[in-house]
Short mmCIF file of C-alpha atoms in Angstrom, two decimals:
data_model
loop_
_atom_site.label_atom_id
_atom_site.label_comp_id
_atom_site.label_asym_id
_atom_site.label_seq_id
_atom_site.Cartn_x
_atom_site.Cartn_y
_atom_site.Cartn_z
CA MET A 1 0.00 0.00 0.00
CA VAL A 2 1.56 3.28 -1.16
CA MET A 3 1.41 6.15 1.35
CA LEU A 4 3.21 9.39 2.06
CA GLY A 5 5.25 9.96 5.22
CA LYS A 6 4.64 12.62 7.87
CA ASP A 7 5.94 15.48 5.73
CA LEU A 8 6.43 16.57 2.15
CA LEU A 9 9.87 18.15 2.08
CA GLY A 10 11.01 17.52 -1.47
CA ILE A 11 10.57 15.44 -4.61
CA HIS A 12 13.91 13.90 -3.66
CA ASP A 13 12.20 11.81 -0.94
CA LEU A 14 9.35 10.52 -3.15
CA THR A 15 9.14 7.28 -5.12
CA PRO A 16 7.44 7.15 -8.54
CA ASP A 17 4.52 5.30 -6.87
CA GLN A 18 4.09 8.05 -4.30
CA ILE A 19 4.17 10.68 -7.04
CA SER A 20 1.47 8.78 -8.95
CA LEU A 21 -0.62 8.52 -5.78
CA VAL A 22 -0.55 12.31 -5.35
CA LEU A 23 -1.39 12.93 -9.02
CA ASP A 24 -4.29 10.42 -8.97
CA THR A 25 -5.69 11.81 -5.72
CA ALA A 26 -5.57 15.31 -7.22
CA LEU A 27 -7.94 14.16 -9.99
CA SER A 28 -10.71 13.71 -7.39
CA MET A 29 -9.83 17.03 -5.80
CA LYS A 30 -10.06 18.84 -9.12
CA GLU A 31 -13.61 17.56 -9.45
CA VAL A 32 -14.46 19.07 -6.04
CA SER A 33 -13.16 22.48 -7.19
CA ALA A 34 -15.42 22.31 -10.25
CA ARG A 35 -18.60 21.86 -8.17
CA GLU A 36 -21.04 24.60 -7.37
CA ILE A 37 -20.40 24.06 -3.65
CA LYS A 38 -16.62 23.83 -3.64
CA LYS A 39 -16.25 22.31 -0.21
CA VAL A 40 -16.10 18.85 1.35
CA PRO A 41 -15.98 18.09 5.09
CA THR A 42 -12.88 15.87 4.98
CA LEU A 43 -10.51 17.93 7.15
CA ARG A 44 -13.09 19.36 9.55
CA GLY A 45 -11.41 20.15 12.84
CA LYS A 46 -7.88 20.17 11.41
CA THR A 47 -5.69 23.25 11.56
CA VAL A 48 -3.32 24.36 8.81
CA ILE A 49 -0.82 27.18 9.31
CA ASN A 50 0.71 28.88 6.28
CA LEU A 51 4.04 30.26 7.47
CA PHE A 52 5.53 32.37 4.70
CA TYR A 53 8.92 34.04 5.13
CA GLU A 54 9.03 35.08 1.47
CA PRO A 55 6.48 37.03 -0.56
CA SER A 56 3.93 34.92 -2.43
CA THR A 57 0.52 35.43 -3.96
CA ARG A 58 -0.14 32.29 -5.94
CA THR A 59 1.26 29.64 -3.64
CA ARG A 60 -0.13 31.07 -0.42
CA THR A 61 -3.60 31.63 -1.89
CA SER A 62 -3.50 28.17 -3.39
CA PHE A 63 -2.67 26.51 -0.05
CA GLU A 64 -5.29 28.61 1.70
CA LEU A 65 -8.03 27.67 -0.78
CA ALA A 66 -6.95 24.02 -0.69
CA GLY A 67 -7.33 23.91 3.08
CA LYS A 68 -10.63 25.75 3.04
CA ARG A 69 -12.14 23.55 0.33
CA LEU A 70 -11.39 20.57 2.57
CA SER A 71 -12.95 22.37 5.58
CA ALA A 72 -9.69 22.78 7.53
CA ASP A 73 -9.13 25.96 9.53
CA VAL A 74 -6.38 27.88 7.76
CA ILE A 75 -4.25 30.59 9.31
CA ASN A 76 -1.77 32.74 7.36
CA ILE A 77 1.36 34.19 8.84
CA SER A 78 3.71 36.29 6.75
CA ALA A 79 7.09 37.18 8.11
CA GLY A 80 6.66 40.92 7.58
CA SER A 81 3.76 41.16 10.02
CA SER A 82 4.86 38.58 12.62
CA SER A 83 7.25 38.35 15.53
CA VAL A 84 9.99 37.46 13.04
CA VAL A 85 10.56 41.22 12.72
CA LYS A 86 11.08 41.28 16.48
CA GLY A 87 13.96 38.84 16.10
CA GLU A 88 12.40 35.46 16.89
CA THR A 89 14.26 32.51 15.35
CA LEU A 90 12.55 30.00 13.05
CA GLU A 91 12.93 27.32 15.70
CA ASP A 92 11.25 29.42 18.37
CA THR A 93 8.45 30.43 16.01
CA GLY A 94 8.00 26.73 15.22
CA ARG A 95 7.86 25.73 18.90
CA ASN A 96 5.34 28.46 19.66
CA LEU A 97 3.10 27.49 16.76
CA GLN A 98 3.35 23.84 17.78
CA ALA A 99 2.15 24.77 21.25
CA MET A 100 -1.17 25.72 19.61
CA ASN A 101 -1.42 22.20 18.20
CA PRO A 102 -1.74 22.62 14.43
CA ASP A 103 -1.93 19.53 12.20
CA LEU A 104 0.03 20.94 9.28
CA ILE A 105 2.50 23.78 8.80
CA VAL A 106 3.17 24.97 5.25
CA LEU A 107 6.54 26.68 5.21
CA ARG A 108 8.15 28.95 2.66
CA HIS A 109 11.60 30.16 3.60
CA ALA A 110 14.59 31.79 1.90
CA SER A 111 17.01 29.25 3.39
CA ALA A 112 17.40 25.79 1.91
CA GLY A 113 16.72 23.15 4.55
CA ALA A 114 14.39 25.24 6.73
CA PRO A 115 11.45 22.80 6.31
CA GLN A 116 13.72 19.86 7.17
CA LEU A 117 14.66 21.61 10.39
CA LEU A 118 11.03 22.16 11.40
CA ALA A 119 10.01 18.65 10.33
CA LYS A 120 12.63 17.09 12.59
CA MET A 121 11.69 19.29 15.49
CA LEU A 122 7.89 19.27 15.41
CA PRO A 123 5.24 16.52 15.47
CA SER A 124 3.05 18.45 12.99
CA SER A 125 3.21 17.57 9.31
CA ILE A 126 5.31 20.00 7.27
CA ILE A 127 4.88 20.86 3.59
CA ASN A 128 7.76 22.64 1.90
CA ALA A 129 6.28 25.52 -0.12
CA GLY A 130 9.73 26.53 -1.41
CA ASP A 131 13.02 26.67 0.48
CA GLY A 132 15.66 28.97 -1.00
CA ALA A 133 17.08 27.61 -4.24
CA HIS A 134 16.57 24.04 -3.02
CA GLU A 135 13.11 22.52 -3.67
CA HIS A 136 9.54 23.50 -4.48
CA PRO A 137 7.88 20.09 -4.55
CA THR A 138 4.23 21.20 -4.82
CA GLN A 139 5.09 23.21 -7.95
CA ALA A 140 6.73 20.18 -9.58
CA LEU A 141 3.72 18.02 -8.69
CA LEU A 142 1.22 20.49 -10.15
CA ASP A 143 3.37 20.84 -13.27
CA ALA A 144 3.41 17.05 -13.65
CA PHE A 145 -0.37 16.92 -13.14
CA THR A 146 -0.86 19.62 -15.79
CA ILE A 147 1.38 17.84 -18.29
CA ARG A 148 -0.32 14.51 -17.62
CA GLU A 149 -3.72 16.12 -18.15
CA ARG A 150 -2.67 17.15 -21.69
CA LYS A 151 -0.30 14.34 -22.67
CA GLN A 152 -1.76 11.46 -20.59
CA THR A 153 1.68 10.36 -19.36
CA LEU A 154 5.11 11.75 -18.48
CA GLN A 155 6.92 8.66 -19.67
CA GLY A 156 8.93 9.32 -22.81
CA LEU A 157 8.23 13.05 -23.08
CA THR A 158 10.98 15.59 -23.77
CA VAL A 159 10.80 18.58 -21.47
CA VAL A 160 12.93 21.71 -21.78
CA ILE A 161 13.55 23.84 -18.70
CA ALA A 162 14.93 27.23 -19.73
CA GLY A 163 16.18 30.24 -17.84
CA ASP A 164 17.85 30.80 -14.49
CA ILE A 165 18.48 27.16 -13.55
CA THR A 166 21.00 27.77 -10.77
CA HIS A 167 18.72 29.84 -8.58
CA SER A 168 15.55 27.93 -9.34
CA ARG A 169 14.01 25.55 -6.81
CA VAL A 170 11.29 24.93 -9.39
CA ALA A 171 13.89 23.62 -11.83
CA ARG A 172 15.49 21.35 -9.24
CA SER A 173 12.20 19.78 -8.14
CA ASN A 174 10.94 19.45 -11.70
CA ILE A 175 14.13 17.82 -12.98
CA ASP A 176 13.99 15.29 -10.17
CA LEU A 177 10.30 14.49 -10.69
CA LEU A 178 10.42 14.33 -14.49
CA LEU A 179 13.42 11.99 -14.48
CA LYS A 180 11.77 9.75 -11.86
CA MET A 181 8.67 9.50 -14.05
CA GLY A 182 10.61 8.58 -17.19
CA ALA A 183 10.79 11.89 -19.08
CA THR A 184 13.88 13.29 -20.81
CA VAL A 185 14.99 16.72 -19.61
CA ARG A 186 17.03 19.36 -21.42
CA VAL A 187 18.07 22.53 -19.67
CA CYS A 188 18.89 25.79 -21.41
CA GLY A 189 20.07 29.16 -20.18
CA PRO A 190 23.08 31.47 -19.98
CA ARG A 191 26.13 29.48 -18.84
CA THR A 192 26.33 31.82 -15.83
CA MET A 193 22.91 30.66 -14.68
CA VAL A 194 23.32 26.93 -15.27
CA PRO A 195 25.29 24.95 -12.68
CA LEU A 196 28.56 23.35 -13.82
CA TYR A 197 28.22 19.56 -13.96
CA ILE A 198 24.41 19.87 -14.39
CA GLU A 199 24.69 16.71 -16.53
CA LYS A 200 25.32 14.75 -13.31
CA MET A 201 21.61 15.22 -12.52
CA GLY A 202 20.80 13.21 -15.63
CA VAL A 203 19.85 16.08 -17.94
CA THR A 204 21.48 17.51 -21.05
CA PHE A 205 22.58 21.13 -21.29
CA VAL A 206 21.76 22.83 -24.59
CA PRO A 207 23.06 26.42 -24.68
CA ARG A 208 20.88 27.72 -27.54
CA LEU A 209 17.12 27.93 -26.94
CA GLU A 210 16.29 27.25 -30.62
CA GLU A 211 18.17 23.95 -30.43
CA ALA A 212 16.87 23.04 -27.00
CA ILE A 213 13.22 23.21 -28.02
CA GLU A 214 13.70 21.16 -31.20
CA GLY A 215 11.15 18.32 -30.96
CA ALA A 216 10.24 19.11 -27.35
CA ASP A 217 6.80 18.24 -25.96
CA VAL A 218 6.91 20.79 -23.14
CA ILE A 219 8.84 24.02 -22.56
CA MET A 220 9.05 25.34 -19.01
CA MET A 221 10.25 28.93 -18.87
CA LEU A 222 11.69 30.27 -15.63
CA ARG A 223 11.85 33.74 -14.18
CA ILE A 224 15.24 35.36 -13.53
CA GLN A 225 15.52 35.22 -9.77
CA MET A 226 16.90 38.72 -9.17
CA GLU A 227 16.35 38.29 -5.42
CA ARG A 228 18.74 35.33 -5.26
CA GLN A 229 21.49 36.64 -7.55
CA ARG A 230 24.62 38.47 -6.53
CA GLY A 231 26.50 40.53 -9.10
CA SER A 232 25.70 40.56 -12.78
CA LEU A 233 25.18 37.21 -14.44
CA PHE A 234 24.04 38.71 -17.74
CA PRO A 235 24.70 42.05 -19.47
CA SER A 236 21.12 43.33 -19.74
CA ILE A 237 17.50 42.24 -19.60
CA ARG A 238 17.18 43.12 -23.27
CA GLU A 239 20.07 40.89 -24.24
CA TYR A 240 18.78 38.06 -22.07
CA SER A 241 15.41 38.36 -23.70
CA ARG A 242 16.91 38.29 -27.20
CA PHE A 243 18.74 35.02 -26.63
CA PHE A 244 16.65 33.23 -24.01
CA GLY A 245 13.21 34.78 -24.32
CA LEU A 246 10.62 32.59 -26.05
CA ASN A 247 8.76 34.17 -28.96
CA ARG A 248 6.83 33.05 -32.02
CA GLU A 249 9.97 33.03 -34.18
CA LYS A 250 11.90 30.68 -31.86
CA LEU A 251 8.82 28.54 -31.29
CA LYS A 252 8.92 27.50 -34.97
CA HIS A 253 11.61 25.03 -33.90
CA ALA A 254 9.23 23.21 -31.54
CA ARG A 255 6.53 20.62 -32.22
CA ASP A 256 3.06 21.81 -33.22
CA ASP A 257 1.51 20.44 -30.03
CA VAL A 258 4.15 21.87 -27.69
CA LEU A 259 3.00 23.14 -24.29
CA ILE A 260 4.48 26.29 -22.76
CA MET A 261 4.54 26.47 -18.97
CA HIS A 262 5.78 28.94 -16.38
CA PRO A 263 5.66 28.72 -12.59
CA GLY A 264 4.87 32.44 -12.30
CA PRO A 265 5.19 35.26 -11.65
CA VAL A 266 5.89 36.02 -15.31
CA ASN A 267 7.94 38.99 -16.42
CA ARG A 268 5.97 39.77 -19.56
CA GLY A 269 8.26 40.30 -22.53
CA VAL A 270 11.40 39.03 -20.77
CA GLU A 271 11.20 35.24 -20.72
CA ILE A 272 8.06 34.92 -22.86
CA SER A 273 6.75 37.37 -25.45
CA PRO A 274 3.30 38.79 -24.68
CA GLU A 275 1.75 37.30 -27.82
CA LEU A 276 2.87 33.79 -26.83
CA LEU A 277 1.63 34.30 -23.28
CA ASP A 278 -1.85 34.77 -24.64
CA SER A 279 -1.61 31.94 -27.20
CA PRO A 280 -3.22 28.50 -26.87
CA TYR A 281 0.22 26.89 -26.43
CA THR A 282 0.47 28.52 -23.02
CA ILE A 283 -1.13 26.64 -20.12
CA ILE A 284 0.03 28.81 -17.23
CA LEU A 285 -3.49 29.34 -15.87
CA ASP A 286 -4.14 25.57 -15.97
CA GLN A 287 -1.09 25.22 -13.75
CA VAL A 288 -2.61 27.65 -11.27
CA THR A 289 -5.98 25.85 -11.26
CA ASN A 290 -4.32 22.48 -10.79
CA GLY A 291 -2.16 23.84 -7.97
CA VAL A 292 -5.19 23.94 -5.69
CA ALA A 293 -6.07 20.32 -6.52
CA ILE A 294 -2.50 19.12 -5.88
CA ARG A 295 -2.36 20.90 -2.52
CA MET A 296 -5.76 19.49 -1.54
CA ALA A 297 -4.48 16.02 -2.42
CA LEU A 298 -1.35 16.51 -0.30
CA MET A 299 -3.35 17.75 2.68
CA TYR A 300 -5.70 14.77 2.42
CA LEU A 301 -2.79 12.35 2.15
CA LEU A 302 -0.75 13.91 4.98
CA ILE A 303 -3.36 14.82 7.59
CA GLY A 304 -6.59 13.21 6.32
CA LYS A 305 -6.31 10.35 8.73
CA MET B 1 -10.10 -22.23 7.74
CA SER B 2 -12.87 -20.00 6.55
CA GLU B 3 -16.04 -21.55 5.18
CA LYS B 4 -17.74 -20.06 2.13
CA THR B 5 -21.44 -20.23 1.28
CA LEU B 6 -22.76 -19.15 -2.09
CA ILE B 7 -25.92 -17.10 -1.62
CA LEU B 8 -26.44 -15.61 -5.09
CA ASP B 9 -25.15 -16.92 -8.41
CA LYS B 10 -25.12 -15.21 -11.81
CA GLN B 11 -28.79 -16.01 -12.58
CA ASP B 12 -29.92 -14.95 -9.09
CA ILE B 13 -28.13 -11.60 -9.39
CA ASP B 14 -29.61 -10.99 -12.82
CA ARG B 15 -33.13 -11.90 -11.70
CA THR B 16 -32.82 -9.73 -8.59
CA LEU B 17 -31.63 -6.69 -10.52
CA ASN B 18 -34.40 -7.25 -13.04
CA ARG B 19 -36.96 -7.16 -10.27
CA ILE B 20 -35.46 -4.02 -8.75
CA ALA B 21 -35.43 -2.33 -12.18
CA HIS B 22 -39.12 -3.17 -12.62
CA GLU B 23 -39.96 -1.87 -9.15
CA ILE B 24 -38.07 1.34 -9.87
CA TRP B 25 -39.94 1.75 -13.14
CA GLU B 26 -43.30 1.03 -11.49
CA ARG B 27 -42.78 3.71 -8.85
CA ASN B 28 -41.06 6.32 -11.01
CA ARG B 29 -42.75 5.95 -14.36
CA GLY B 30 -43.52 9.33 -15.78
CA ALA B 31 -41.29 11.08 -13.26
CA GLU B 32 -39.13 13.56 -15.05
CA ASP B 33 -35.46 13.95 -14.20
CA PHE B 34 -35.02 10.55 -12.68
CA VAL B 35 -31.38 9.44 -12.41
CA ILE B 36 -29.36 6.58 -10.93
CA ILE B 37 -26.20 7.28 -8.92
CA GLY B 38 -23.96 4.45 -7.75
CA ILE B 39 -21.55 4.49 -4.84
CA ARG B 40 -18.08 3.44 -5.96
CA ARG B 41 -17.24 0.89 -6.83
CA HIS B 42 -19.87 -1.87 -7.01
CA GLY B 43 -22.76 0.56 -6.64
CA VAL B 44 -21.75 2.09 -9.98
CA THR B 45 -21.78 -1.28 -11.71
CA ILE B 46 -25.23 -2.00 -10.27
CA ALA B 47 -26.44 1.46 -11.35
CA GLN B 48 -25.23 0.80 -14.90
CA ARG B 49 -26.97 -2.57 -15.03
CA LEU B 50 -30.24 -1.11 -13.74
CA SER B 51 -30.06 1.67 -16.33
CA GLN B 52 -29.38 -0.88 -19.06
CA LYS B 53 -32.35 -3.01 -17.98
CA LEU B 54 -34.62 0.03 -17.96
CA GLN B 55 -33.41 0.82 -21.46
CA GLU B 56 -34.21 -2.73 -22.59
CA PHE B 57 -37.70 -3.19 -21.19
CA ALA B 58 -38.96 0.40 -20.96
CA GLY B 59 -36.99 2.06 -23.74
CA VAL B 60 -35.89 4.94 -21.52
CA THR B 61 -32.36 6.31 -21.16
CA ILE B 62 -31.67 6.93 -17.48
CA PRO B 63 -28.44 8.85 -16.78
CA VAL B 64 -25.94 7.16 -14.46
CA GLY B 65 -23.51 8.89 -12.10
CA ALA B 66 -20.65 7.64 -9.93
CA LEU B 67 -20.09 8.86 -6.40
CA ASP B 68 -16.92 8.49 -4.32
CA ILE B 69 -17.84 9.02 -0.67
CA ASN B 70 -14.37 8.91 0.88
CA LEU B 71 -14.15 12.68 1.37
CA TYR B 72 -17.33 12.45 3.47
CA ARG B 73 -16.43 9.49 5.67
CA ASP B 74 -16.78 9.81 9.43
CA ASP B 75 -14.15 7.17 10.19
CA LEU B 76 -11.05 8.48 8.37
CA SER B 77 -9.17 8.69 11.65
CA GLU B 78 -10.19 5.16 12.69
CA ILE B 79 -9.61 2.94 9.68
CA ALA B 80 -6.28 1.24 9.26
CA SER B 81 -5.30 2.47 5.81
CA GLN B 82 -6.32 5.66 4.11
CA PRO B 83 -8.78 5.04 1.28
CA ILE B 84 -7.60 5.73 -2.26
CA LEU B 85 -9.77 8.46 -3.74
CA LYS B 86 -11.61 7.84 -6.96
CA LYS B 87 -13.31 10.51 -8.98
CA THR B 88 -16.93 11.46 -8.46
CA GLU B 89 -18.43 11.63 -11.94
CA ILE B 90 -21.95 12.99 -12.06
CA PRO B 91 -22.29 14.49 -15.55
CA PHE B 92 -25.65 16.15 -14.80
CA SER B 93 -27.09 18.52 -12.22
CA VAL B 94 -28.81 16.85 -9.28
CA GLN B 95 -30.96 19.91 -8.67
CA ASP B 96 -34.65 18.91 -8.65
CA THR B 97 -33.94 15.33 -9.75
CA HIS B 98 -35.29 12.08 -8.33
CA ILE B 99 -32.17 10.12 -7.42
CA ILE B 100 -31.99 6.36 -7.04
CA LEU B 101 -28.85 5.82 -4.96
CA CYS B 102 -27.30 2.35 -5.43
CA ASP B 103 -24.88 0.24 -3.45
CA ASP B 104 -24.09 -3.45 -3.24
CA VAL B 105 -24.40 -4.12 0.51
CA LEU B 106 -26.26 -2.06 3.12
CA TYR B 107 -24.84 -2.64 6.60
CA THR B 108 -24.24 0.07 9.23
CA GLY B 109 -25.71 2.83 7.03
CA ARG B 110 -22.64 5.02 7.41
CA THR B 111 -21.69 4.86 3.74
CA VAL B 112 -25.21 5.90 2.79
CA ARG B 113 -25.08 8.77 5.31
CA ALA B 114 -21.86 9.99 3.65
CA ALA B 115 -23.43 9.63 0.20
CA LEU B 116 -26.50 11.62 1.25
CA ASP B 117 -24.35 14.46 2.59
CA SER B 118 -22.29 14.46 -0.56
CA LEU B 119 -25.34 14.54 -2.87
CA ILE B 120 -26.99 17.30 -0.88
CA ASP B 121 -23.82 19.40 -1.18
CA MET B 122 -24.22 19.21 -4.96
CA GLY B 123 -27.69 20.68 -5.05
CA ARG B 124 -31.22 20.03 -3.85
CA PRO B 125 -32.61 16.82 -5.28
CA ARG B 126 -36.39 16.46 -5.21
CA ALA B 127 -36.01 13.01 -3.62
CA ILE B 128 -33.35 10.39 -2.93
CA ARG B 129 -34.30 6.69 -2.78
CA LEU B 130 -32.00 3.85 -1.88
CA ALA B 131 -31.56 0.59 -3.81
CA VAL B 132 -29.24 -2.17 -2.58
CA LEU B 133 -28.46 -5.66 -3.78
CA LEU B 134 -28.17 -7.01 -0.22
CA ASP B 135 -29.32 -5.78 3.18
CA ARG B 136 -27.42 -7.42 6.00
CA GLY B 137 -29.07 -5.52 8.86
CA ASN B 138 -27.15 -4.32 11.94
CA ARG B 139 -27.74 -0.64 11.17
CA GLU B 140 -26.03 2.03 13.27
CA LEU B 141 -28.01 4.90 11.73
CA PRO B 142 -31.73 5.34 10.97
CA ILE B 143 -31.47 4.51 7.26
CA GLN B 144 -33.76 2.13 5.36
CA PRO B 145 -33.61 1.06 1.72
CA ASN B 146 -36.53 1.53 -0.69
CA TYR B 147 -35.50 -1.32 -2.99
CA VAL B 148 -33.81 -4.47 -1.66
CA GLY B 149 -32.51 -7.41 -3.66
CA LYS B 150 -32.20 -9.81 -0.76
CA ASN B 151 -32.20 -9.63 3.02
CA VAL B 152 -29.51 -11.76 4.61
CA ASN B 153 -28.90 -12.54 8.24
CA VAL B 154 -25.20 -12.66 8.88
CA ALA B 155 -23.20 -12.24 12.05
CA ARG B 156 -20.83 -9.33 12.50
CA ASP B 157 -17.76 -11.50 12.03
CA GLU B 158 -18.98 -12.83 8.71
CA LEU B 159 -17.99 -11.25 5.41
CA ILE B 160 -20.28 -10.75 2.45
CA GLU B 161 -18.25 -10.79 -0.72
CA VAL B 162 -19.96 -9.37 -3.79
CA LEU B 163 -18.27 -10.09 -7.10
CA LEU B 164 -19.56 -8.51 -10.30
CA ALA B 165 -18.37 -9.47 -13.76
CA GLU B 166 -17.43 -5.94 -14.85
CA ASP B 167 -15.15 -5.46 -11.83
CA ASP B 168 -14.15 -8.96 -10.78
CA GLY B 169 -14.73 -11.20 -13.81
CA ILE B 170 -17.55 -13.22 -12.23
CA ASP B 171 -21.07 -12.66 -10.88
CA GLN B 172 -21.57 -14.14 -7.42
CA VAL B 173 -22.21 -13.32 -3.78
CA VAL B 174 -20.64 -15.48 -1.07
CA ILE B 175 -20.65 -15.34 2.71
CA THR B 176 -17.39 -16.19 4.41
CA LYS B 177 -17.65 -17.38 8.00
CA GLY B 178 -14.90 -16.56 10.43
CA ALA B 179 -13.57 -13.81 8.21
CA ARG B 180 -11.25 -11.30 9.82
CA ASN B 181 -13.22 -8.51 11.36
CA GLY B 182 -11.36 -5.82 9.49
CA ASN B 183 -12.76 -7.01 6.19
CA ALA B 184 -16.33 -7.45 7.32
CA ARG B 185 -18.84 -5.26 5.58
#
């Protein structure tokens, strides 16, 4: 019998069977979100705390809606308006929240490993909602769900991940998940934003975007993570956009049924041209819709018992 | 060693469902918006068979829906392993419909309670009636079926195993004595 553990800290810890369990469970959850009354009583009496140390609109709202649609009580804490500004450490904040007996803490933090620290320390379940440049497992799961919805399977697909690979937790989690599920992954981006020895992860590095997307089934574009970069890794936004921005001209190299994805927030005109953003190839809003279903599935699997 | 007794074979099941289909038709003839919704997974198979029989002898097309009740269970924290969710697929609105809710075995009534809550969250049906292949008594909630295939008296430690061709390759119902309690239903 396939199950998840106490926490969801990263794709790294999941087996292909566990990944499939989450994706299948999310199918039922998506149906709930499509109903007129978008609420089921499954997590009545459970408490979920969203603890966000980094800004977020999409992910935090998505977790909040997921909890509410399952009837859990959801509380949001953002670092800017909490005792973090008074100098409390993550560990102390964790202990204090635990004293109020929550069932699940969803943590986003700028430091890699922060969710691991809380998970070891606290009896509550922990979901990693993004830790530094390390992992963003719920994003990878919702991306996989969205791809599977369109292409039925992940097995045998070719997926290109393009942009700021080094600073991207989305890239790391997606590479791990896609390889586990039998897809082929190519990464593309300025050499300064792609880790040396990236091939050791099992992917191929293709420096030119036109070549990278040749025959690809899916293209995932990433945002330049200005907040995580030090110094200048590229000469100018305009130059970056010319070489690594996706537009109609470059897309001619891809398959006719290619899907364009982006974890958001998008910098319009930098990594994707506005006309492509609004084209049928782009399924960014499907990703957002499916994010709620994936997070509902994870909550059910982690604290539904 | 557990001892198995066959209580319904293929012909019995077919005859029973035929009778239920006729009873449903007798009481609902002329009713507009009458639908059959099965509780996953055997309830759905039974719902499909009833709809097919109604099509054959009455020439009416009755829509069939599938309901997964796991999100509405009251025992999630008590059962040993977490149930795998399946999709609820009701491709029509339940608002103002007459629903025939189907399941294979009626026992404590808790599954039906969950199904009722779930259906009512989807709209306001005009009426919900319950059809079951077997009623084994021992109810824990005030729930009674409107259409029953067969009443069986079985002890709490006995297991009723319903096998249907679409799901299990064979049509039969057997009672297993001395079955492990965890499997009893």
